[in-house]
PDB file of C-alpha atoms in Angstrom:
ATOM      1  CA  MET A   1       0.037  -0.109   0.057  1.00 69.00           C
ATOM      2  CA  ALA A   2       1.504   3.278  -1.011  1.00 80.00           C
ATOM      3  CA  LYS A   3       0.401   6.474   0.963  1.00 85.00           C
ATOM      4  CA  PHE A   4       1.104  10.165   0.163  1.00 89.00           C
ATOM      5  CA  PHE A   5       0.341  13.341   2.076  1.00 91.00           C
ATOM      6  CA  ARG A   6       0.208  16.586   0.168  1.00 91.00           C
ATOM      7  CA  PHE A   7      -0.422  19.998   1.788  1.00 92.00           C
ATOM      8  CA  SER A   8      -1.118  23.037  -0.527  1.00 92.00           C
ATOM      9  CA  LEU A   9      -1.423  26.650  -0.126  1.00 91.00           C
ATOM     10  CA  LYS A  10      -2.990  28.175  -3.227  1.00 91.00           C
ATOM     11  CA  GLY A  11      -3.958  31.642  -4.187  1.00 90.00           C
ATOM     12  CA  ASP A  12      -3.388  34.596  -6.586  1.00 89.00           C
ATOM     13  CA  ASN A  13      -2.261  36.942  -3.607  1.00 87.00           C
ATOM     14  CA  LEU A  14       0.036  34.369  -1.952  1.00 89.00           C
ATOM     15  CA  ASP A  15       3.663  35.104  -2.291  1.00 90.00           C
ATOM     16  CA  PRO A  16       4.826  31.373  -2.154  1.00 91.00           C
ATOM     17  CA  ASP A  17       8.656  32.210  -2.298  1.00 93.00           C
ATOM     18  CA  LYS A  18       8.252  34.489   0.848  1.00 90.00           C
ATOM     19  CA  ILE A  19       6.456  31.565   2.643  1.00 90.00           C
ATOM     20  CA  ASN A  20       8.982  28.995   1.351  1.00 92.00           C
ATOM     21  CA  ASP A  21      11.736  31.221   2.714  1.00 91.00           C
ATOM     22  CA  LEU A  22      10.067  31.122   6.295  1.00 88.00           C
ATOM     23  CA  LEU A  23      10.039  27.400   6.323  1.00 87.00           C
ATOM     24  CA  ASP A  24      12.925  24.861   6.986  1.00 81.00           C
ATOM     25  CA  MET A  25      11.529  22.070   4.777  1.00 85.00           C
ATOM     26  CA  PRO A  26      11.455  20.970   1.441  1.00 89.00           C
ATOM     27  CA  CYS A  27       8.504  22.524  -0.365  1.00 92.00           C
ATOM     28  CA  THR A  28       7.855  23.170  -4.247  1.00 93.00           C
ATOM     29  CA  VAL A  29       6.841  26.545  -5.387  1.00 95.00           C
ATOM     30  CA  TYR A  30       4.695  27.387  -8.413  1.00 95.00           C
ATOM     31  CA  HIS A  31       3.804  30.718  -9.910  1.00 96.00           C
ATOM     32  CA  LYS A  32       0.810  31.819 -11.647  1.00 95.00           C
ATOM     33  CA  ASN A  33       1.170  31.097 -15.406  1.00 95.00           C
ATOM     34  CA  ASP A  34       4.255  28.842 -14.984  1.00 93.00           C
ATOM     35  CA  ILE A  35       4.182  25.793 -17.189  1.00 92.00           C
ATOM     36  CA  VAL A  36       4.476  22.519 -15.567  1.00 89.00           C
ATOM     37  CA  ILE A  37       5.267  19.229 -17.403  1.00 90.00           C
ATOM     38  CA  LYS A  38       3.230  16.241 -15.918  1.00 85.00           C
ATOM     39  CA  GLU A  39       3.179  12.584 -17.186  1.00 85.00           C
ATOM     40  CA  ILE A  40      -0.308  11.185 -17.231  1.00 81.00           C
ATOM     41  CA  ASN A  41      -0.881   7.811 -18.608  1.00 85.00           C
ATOM     42  CA  GLY A  42       2.480   7.746 -20.283  1.00 88.00           C
ATOM     43  CA  LYS A  43       2.074  11.177 -22.083  1.00 91.00           C
ATOM     44  CA  GLU A  44       3.605  14.522 -21.394  1.00 92.00           C
ATOM     45  CA  HIS A  45       1.148  17.106 -20.738  1.00 90.00           C
ATOM     46  CA  PHE A  46       1.940  20.969 -20.272  1.00 92.00           C
ATOM     47  CA  LEU A  47      -0.054  22.406 -17.703  1.00 91.00           C
ATOM     48  CA  LYS A  48      -0.255  26.168 -17.046  1.00 94.00           C
ATOM     49  CA  GLN A  49      -0.729  27.057 -13.375  1.00 92.00           C
ATOM     50  CA  LYS A  50      -3.822  28.890 -12.656  1.00 93.00           C
ATOM     51  CA  THR A  51      -2.596  30.362  -9.248  1.00 93.00           C
ATOM     52  CA  ASN A  52       0.401  30.815  -6.961  1.00 94.00           C
ATOM     53  CA  ARG A  53       1.067  27.711  -5.109  1.00 93.00           C
ATOM     54  CA  LEU A  54       3.344  26.334  -2.338  1.00 93.00           C
ATOM     55  CA  VAL A  55       3.196  22.348  -1.902  1.00 94.00           C
ATOM     56  CA  TYR A  56       4.612  20.155   0.808  1.00 93.00           C
ATOM     57  CA  SER A  57       4.367  16.473  -0.037  1.00 92.00           C
ATOM     58  CA  THR A  58       5.606  13.311   1.606  1.00 91.00           C
ATOM     59  CA  GLU A  59       5.239   9.545   1.136  1.00 90.00           C
ATOM     60  CA  CYS A  60       4.773   6.810   3.842  1.00 87.00           C
ATOM     61  CA  SER A  61       6.538   3.589   4.283  1.00 74.00           C
ATOM     62  CA  ASP A  62       4.149   0.157   3.979  1.00 71.00           C
ATOM     63  CA  ASN A  63       4.730  -0.619   7.415  1.00 73.00           C
ATOM     64  CA  LYS A  64       3.545   2.669   9.085  1.00 79.00           C
ATOM     65  CA  ARG A  65      -0.243   2.829  10.021  1.00 83.00           C
ATOM     66  CA  THR A  66      -2.086   5.235   7.864  1.00 84.00           C
ATOM     67  CA  ASP A  67      -3.677   7.154  10.875  1.00 84.00           C
ATOM     68  CA  GLY A  68      -0.193   7.608  12.229  1.00 88.00           C
ATOM     69  CA  PHE A  69       1.020   8.859   9.033  1.00 89.00           C
ATOM     70  CA  LEU A  70      -1.759  11.426   8.857  1.00 90.00           C
ATOM     71  CA  SER A  71      -1.499  12.616  12.451  1.00 92.00           C
ATOM     72  CA  GLU A  72       2.378  13.053  12.034  1.00 92.00           C
ATOM     73  CA  ASN A  73       1.610  15.224   8.967  1.00 91.00           C
ATOM     74  CA  LEU A  74      -1.347  17.249  10.489  1.00 93.00           C
ATOM     75  CA  GLU A  75       1.124  18.199  13.072  1.00 94.00           C
ATOM     76  CA  ILE A  76       3.685  19.289  10.842  1.00 91.00           C
ATOM     77  CA  VAL A  77       1.115  21.234   8.786  1.00 92.00           C
ATOM     78  CA  TYR A  78      -0.161  22.973  11.966  1.00 93.00           C
ATOM     79  CA  SER A  79       3.294  24.059  12.963  1.00 91.00           C
ATOM     80  CA  ILE A  80       3.647  25.467   9.345  1.00 88.00           C
ATOM     81  CA  MET A  81       0.587  27.375   9.661  1.00 89.00           C
ATOM     82  CA  LYS A  82       1.520  28.954  13.089  1.00 88.00           C
ATOM     83  CA  LYS A  83       4.777  30.279  11.478  1.00 86.00           C
ATOM     84  CA  VAL A  84       3.170  31.439   8.114  1.00 86.00           C
ATOM     85  CA  ARG A  85      -0.469  32.639   8.993  1.00 84.00           C
ATOM     86  CA  PRO A  86       0.603  36.292   9.773  1.00 82.00           C
ATOM     87  CA  TYR A  87       1.933  36.299   6.177  1.00 76.00           C
ATOM     88  CA  LEU A  88      -1.308  35.034   4.435  1.00 78.00           C
ATOM     89  CA  ASN A  89      -3.901  37.347   3.040  1.00 70.00           C
ATOM     90  CA  SER A  90      -6.863  35.172   3.305  1.00 68.00           C
ATOM     91  CA  ASP A  91      -8.488  36.612   0.456  1.00 69.00           C
ATOM     92  CA  GLY A  92      -8.883  33.944  -2.111  1.00 69.00           C
ATOM     93  CA  LEU A  93      -6.553  31.585  -0.410  1.00 80.00           C
ATOM     94  CA  ASP A  94      -7.186  28.008  -0.588  1.00 82.00           C
ATOM     95  CA  ILE A  95      -5.760  25.686   1.921  1.00 85.00           C
ATOM     96  CA  VAL A  96      -5.910  21.905   0.838  1.00 87.00           C
ATOM     97  CA  ILE A  97      -4.599  18.638   2.666  1.00 88.00           C
ATOM     98  CA  GLU A  98      -4.652  15.470   0.444  1.00 87.00           C
ATOM     99  CA  LEU A  99      -4.240  12.110   1.674  1.00 87.00           C
ATOM    100  CA  ILE A 100      -3.857   9.554  -1.311  1.00 84.00           C
ATOM    101  CA  ILE A 101      -3.643   6.003  -0.575  1.00 82.00           C
ATOM    102  CA  TYR A 102      -2.888   3.330  -3.528  1.00 80.00           C
ATOM    103  CA  THR A 103      -4.154  -0.122  -2.219  1.00 76.00           C
ATOM    104  CA  ASP A 104      -4.987  -3.502  -3.752  1.00 73.00           C
ATOM    105  CA  LYS A 105      -7.089  -4.431  -0.675  1.00 74.00           C
ATOM    106  CA  LYS A 106     -10.009  -3.011   1.151  1.00 72.00           C
ATOM    107  CA  ALA A 107      -8.890  -0.152   3.228  1.00 68.00           C
ATOM    108  CA  ARG A 108     -10.421   2.359   5.511  1.00 72.00           C
ATOM    109  CA  ILE A 109      -9.452   5.231   7.571  1.00 78.00           C
ATOM    110  CA  CYS A 110     -11.152   6.917  10.521  1.00 82.00           C
ATOM    111  CA  ILE A 111     -10.285  10.552  11.409  1.00 86.00           C
ATOM    112  CA  ASN A 112      -9.948  10.811  15.325  1.00 89.00           C
ATOM    113  CA  LYS A 113     -11.084  13.894  17.551  1.00 92.00           C
ATOM    114  CA  HIS A 114      -7.371  15.172  17.543  1.00 91.00           C
ATOM    115  CA  GLN A 115      -7.003  14.916  13.753  1.00 91.00           C
ATOM    116  CA  ALA A 116     -10.276  16.570  13.144  1.00 90.00           C
ATOM    117  CA  ASP A 117      -9.443  19.404  15.683  1.00 92.00           C
ATOM    118  CA  LEU A 118      -6.094  20.089  13.827  1.00 91.00           C
ATOM    119  CA  ILE A 119      -7.762  20.007  10.355  1.00 90.00           C
ATOM    120  CA  SER A 120      -9.945  22.714  11.733  1.00 90.00           C
ATOM    121  CA  LYS A 121      -7.310  24.855  13.363  1.00 90.00           C
ATOM    122  CA  ILE A 122      -5.407  24.685  10.079  1.00 90.00           C
ATOM    123  CA  GLY A 123      -8.458  25.837   8.410  1.00 87.00           C
ATOM    124  CA  ALA A 124      -7.977  23.371   5.389  1.00 86.00           C
ATOM    125  CA  ARG A 125     -10.107  21.301   3.285  1.00 83.00           C
ATOM    126  CA  ILE A 126      -9.126  17.621   3.319  1.00 84.00           C
ATOM    127  CA  ASP A 127      -9.426  15.265   0.335  1.00 84.00           C
ATOM    128  CA  ILE A 128      -9.090  11.531   1.133  1.00 81.00           C
ATOM    129  CA  VAL A 129      -8.510   9.610  -2.093  1.00 79.00           C
ATOM    130  CA  PHE A 130      -8.247   5.826  -2.915  1.00 77.00           C
ATOM    131  CA  PRO A 131      -7.426   5.985  -6.605  1.00 72.00           C
TER     132      PRO A 131
END
Protein backbone atom coordinates (compact mmCIF):
# COMPACT_ATOMS: atom_id res chain seq x y z
CA MET A 1 0.00 0.00 0.00
CA ALA A 2 1.45 3.36 -1.02
CA LYS A 3 0.45 6.46 0.97
CA PHE A 4 1.10 10.08 0.08
CA PHE A 5 0.36 13.29 1.96
CA ARG A 6 0.22 16.65 0.21
CA PHE A 7 -0.40 20.11 1.69
CA SER A 8 -1.05 23.06 -0.62
CA LEU A 9 -1.45 26.77 -0.09
CA LYS A 10 -2.97 28.31 -3.22
CA GLY A 11 -4.05 31.81 -4.18
CA ASP A 12 -3.35 34.69 -6.54
CA ASN A 13 -2.35 36.92 -3.61
CA LEU A 14 -0.04 34.30 -2.08
CA ASP A 15 3.70 34.99 -2.21
CA PRO A 16 4.97 31.39 -2.27
CA ASP A 17 8.64 32.42 -2.32
CA LYS A 18 8.27 34.45 0.88
CA ILE A 19 6.42 31.60 2.60
CA ASN A 20 9.01 29.07 1.41
CA ASP A 21 11.81 31.24 2.85
CA LEU A 22 10.10 31.09 6.27
CA LEU A 23 10.02 27.30 6.29
CA ASP A 24 12.89 24.93 6.88
CA MET A 25 11.46 22.07 4.86
CA PRO A 26 11.32 20.83 1.29
CA CYS A 27 8.47 22.58 -0.49
CA THR A 28 7.79 23.15 -4.16
CA VAL A 29 6.85 26.64 -5.35
CA TYR A 30 4.69 27.34 -8.40
CA HIS A 31 3.83 30.74 -9.82
CA LYS A 32 0.73 31.72 -11.73
CA ASN A 33 1.17 31.07 -15.48
CA ASP A 34 4.19 28.76 -14.97
CA ILE A 35 4.17 25.80 -17.34
CA VAL A 36 4.53 22.47 -15.55
CA ILE A 37 5.19 19.20 -17.36
CA LYS A 38 3.24 16.25 -15.95
CA GLU A 39 3.23 12.68 -17.16
CA ILE A 40 -0.30 11.29 -17.26
CA ASN A 41 -0.93 7.79 -18.62
CA GLY A 42 2.51 7.70 -20.22
CA LYS A 43 2.08 11.00 -22.10
CA GLU A 44 3.63 14.37 -21.29
CA HIS A 45 1.15 17.16 -20.70
CA PHE A 46 2.01 20.85 -20.43
CA LEU A 47 -0.13 22.42 -17.74
CA LYS A 48 -0.39 26.14 -17.05
CA GLN A 49 -0.55 27.06 -13.35
CA LYS A 50 -3.80 28.85 -12.59
CA THR A 51 -2.55 30.43 -9.36
CA ASN A 52 0.45 30.73 -7.05
CA ARG A 53 1.06 27.59 -4.98
CA LEU A 54 3.32 26.25 -2.28
CA VAL A 55 3.25 22.46 -1.92
CA TYR A 56 4.68 20.20 0.78
CA SER A 57 4.46 16.48 0.05
CA THR A 58 5.75 13.28 1.58
CA GLU A 59 5.20 9.56 1.25
CA CYS A 60 4.89 6.78 3.78
CA SER A 61 6.56 3.42 4.11
CA ASP A 62 4.30 0.38 3.90
CA ASN A 63 4.84 -0.63 7.50
CA LYS A 64 3.54 2.62 9.02
CA ARG A 65 -0.12 2.87 9.96
CA THR A 66 -2.15 5.30 7.88
CA ASP A 67 -3.65 7.08 10.90
CA GLY A 68 -0.18 7.63 12.41
CA PHE A 69 1.11 8.95 9.08
CA LEU A 70 -1.85 11.35 8.86
CA SER A 71 -1.44 12.56 12.47
CA GLU A 72 2.30 13.12 12.05
CA ASN A 73 1.77 15.23 8.93
CA LEU A 74 -1.15 17.19 10.36
CA GLU A 75 1.13 18.17 13.27
CA ILE A 76 3.76 19.32 10.74
CA VAL A 77 1.19 21.36 8.80
CA TYR A 78 -0.20 22.86 12.01
CA SER A 79 3.30 24.05 12.97
CA ILE A 80 3.75 25.44 9.44
CA MET A 81 0.50 27.38 9.68
CA LYS A 82 1.46 28.91 13.04
CA LYS A 83 4.61 30.29 11.37
CA VAL A 84 3.08 31.50 8.12
CA ARG A 85 -0.44 32.61 9.04
CA PRO A 86 0.66 36.23 9.72
CA TYR A 87 1.98 36.39 6.14
CA LEU A 88 -1.16 35.04 4.50
CA ASN A 89 -3.82 37.19 2.93
CA SER A 90 -6.93 35.04 3.30
CA ASP A 91 -8.63 36.72 0.33
CA GLY A 92 -8.94 33.94 -2.22
CA LEU A 93 -6.58 31.62 -0.31
CA ASP A 94 -7.24 27.90 -0.57
CA ILE A 95 -5.66 25.52 1.96
CA VAL A 96 -5.88 21.88 0.89
CA ILE A 97 -4.68 18.69 2.57
CA GLU A 98 -4.70 15.49 0.52
CA LEU A 99 -4.17 11.95 1.74
CA ILE A 100 -3.75 9.62 -1.24
CA ILE A 101 -3.76 5.87 -0.66
CA TYR A 102 -3.02 3.30 -3.36
CA THR A 103 -4.11 -0.15 -2.26
CA ASP A 104 -5.09 -3.42 -3.84
CA LYS A 105 -6.98 -4.47 -0.72
CA LYS A 106 -10.00 -3.12 1.07
CA ALA A 107 -8.96 -0.08 3.10
CA ARG A 108 -10.58 2.27 5.54
CA ILE A 109 -9.55 5.24 7.58
CA CYS A 110 -11.02 6.87 10.66
CA ILE A 111 -10.38 10.52 11.49
CA ASN A 112 -10.05 10.84 15.27
CA LYS A 113 -11.00 13.87 17.36
CA HIS A 114 -7.40 15.14 17.57
CA GLN A 115 -6.96 14.93 13.79
CA ALA A 116 -10.31 16.66 13.16
CA ASP A 117 -9.32 19.39 15.63
CA LEU A 118 -6.00 19.96 13.83
CA ILE A 119 -7.74 20.13 10.44
CA SER A 120 -10.13 22.71 11.87
CA LYS A 121 -7.29 24.78 13.40
CA ILE A 122 -5.37 24.65 10.13
CA GLY A 123 -8.48 25.83 8.31
CA ALA A 124 -8.04 23.34 5.50
CA ARG A 125 -10.18 21.27 3.24
CA ILE A 126 -9.12 17.61 3.37
CA ASP A 127 -9.42 15.20 0.46
CA ILE A 128 -8.90 11.49 1.08
CA VAL A 129 -8.49 9.58 -2.17
CA PHE A 130 -8.28 5.87 -2.95
CA PRO A 131 -7.41 5.97 -6.70
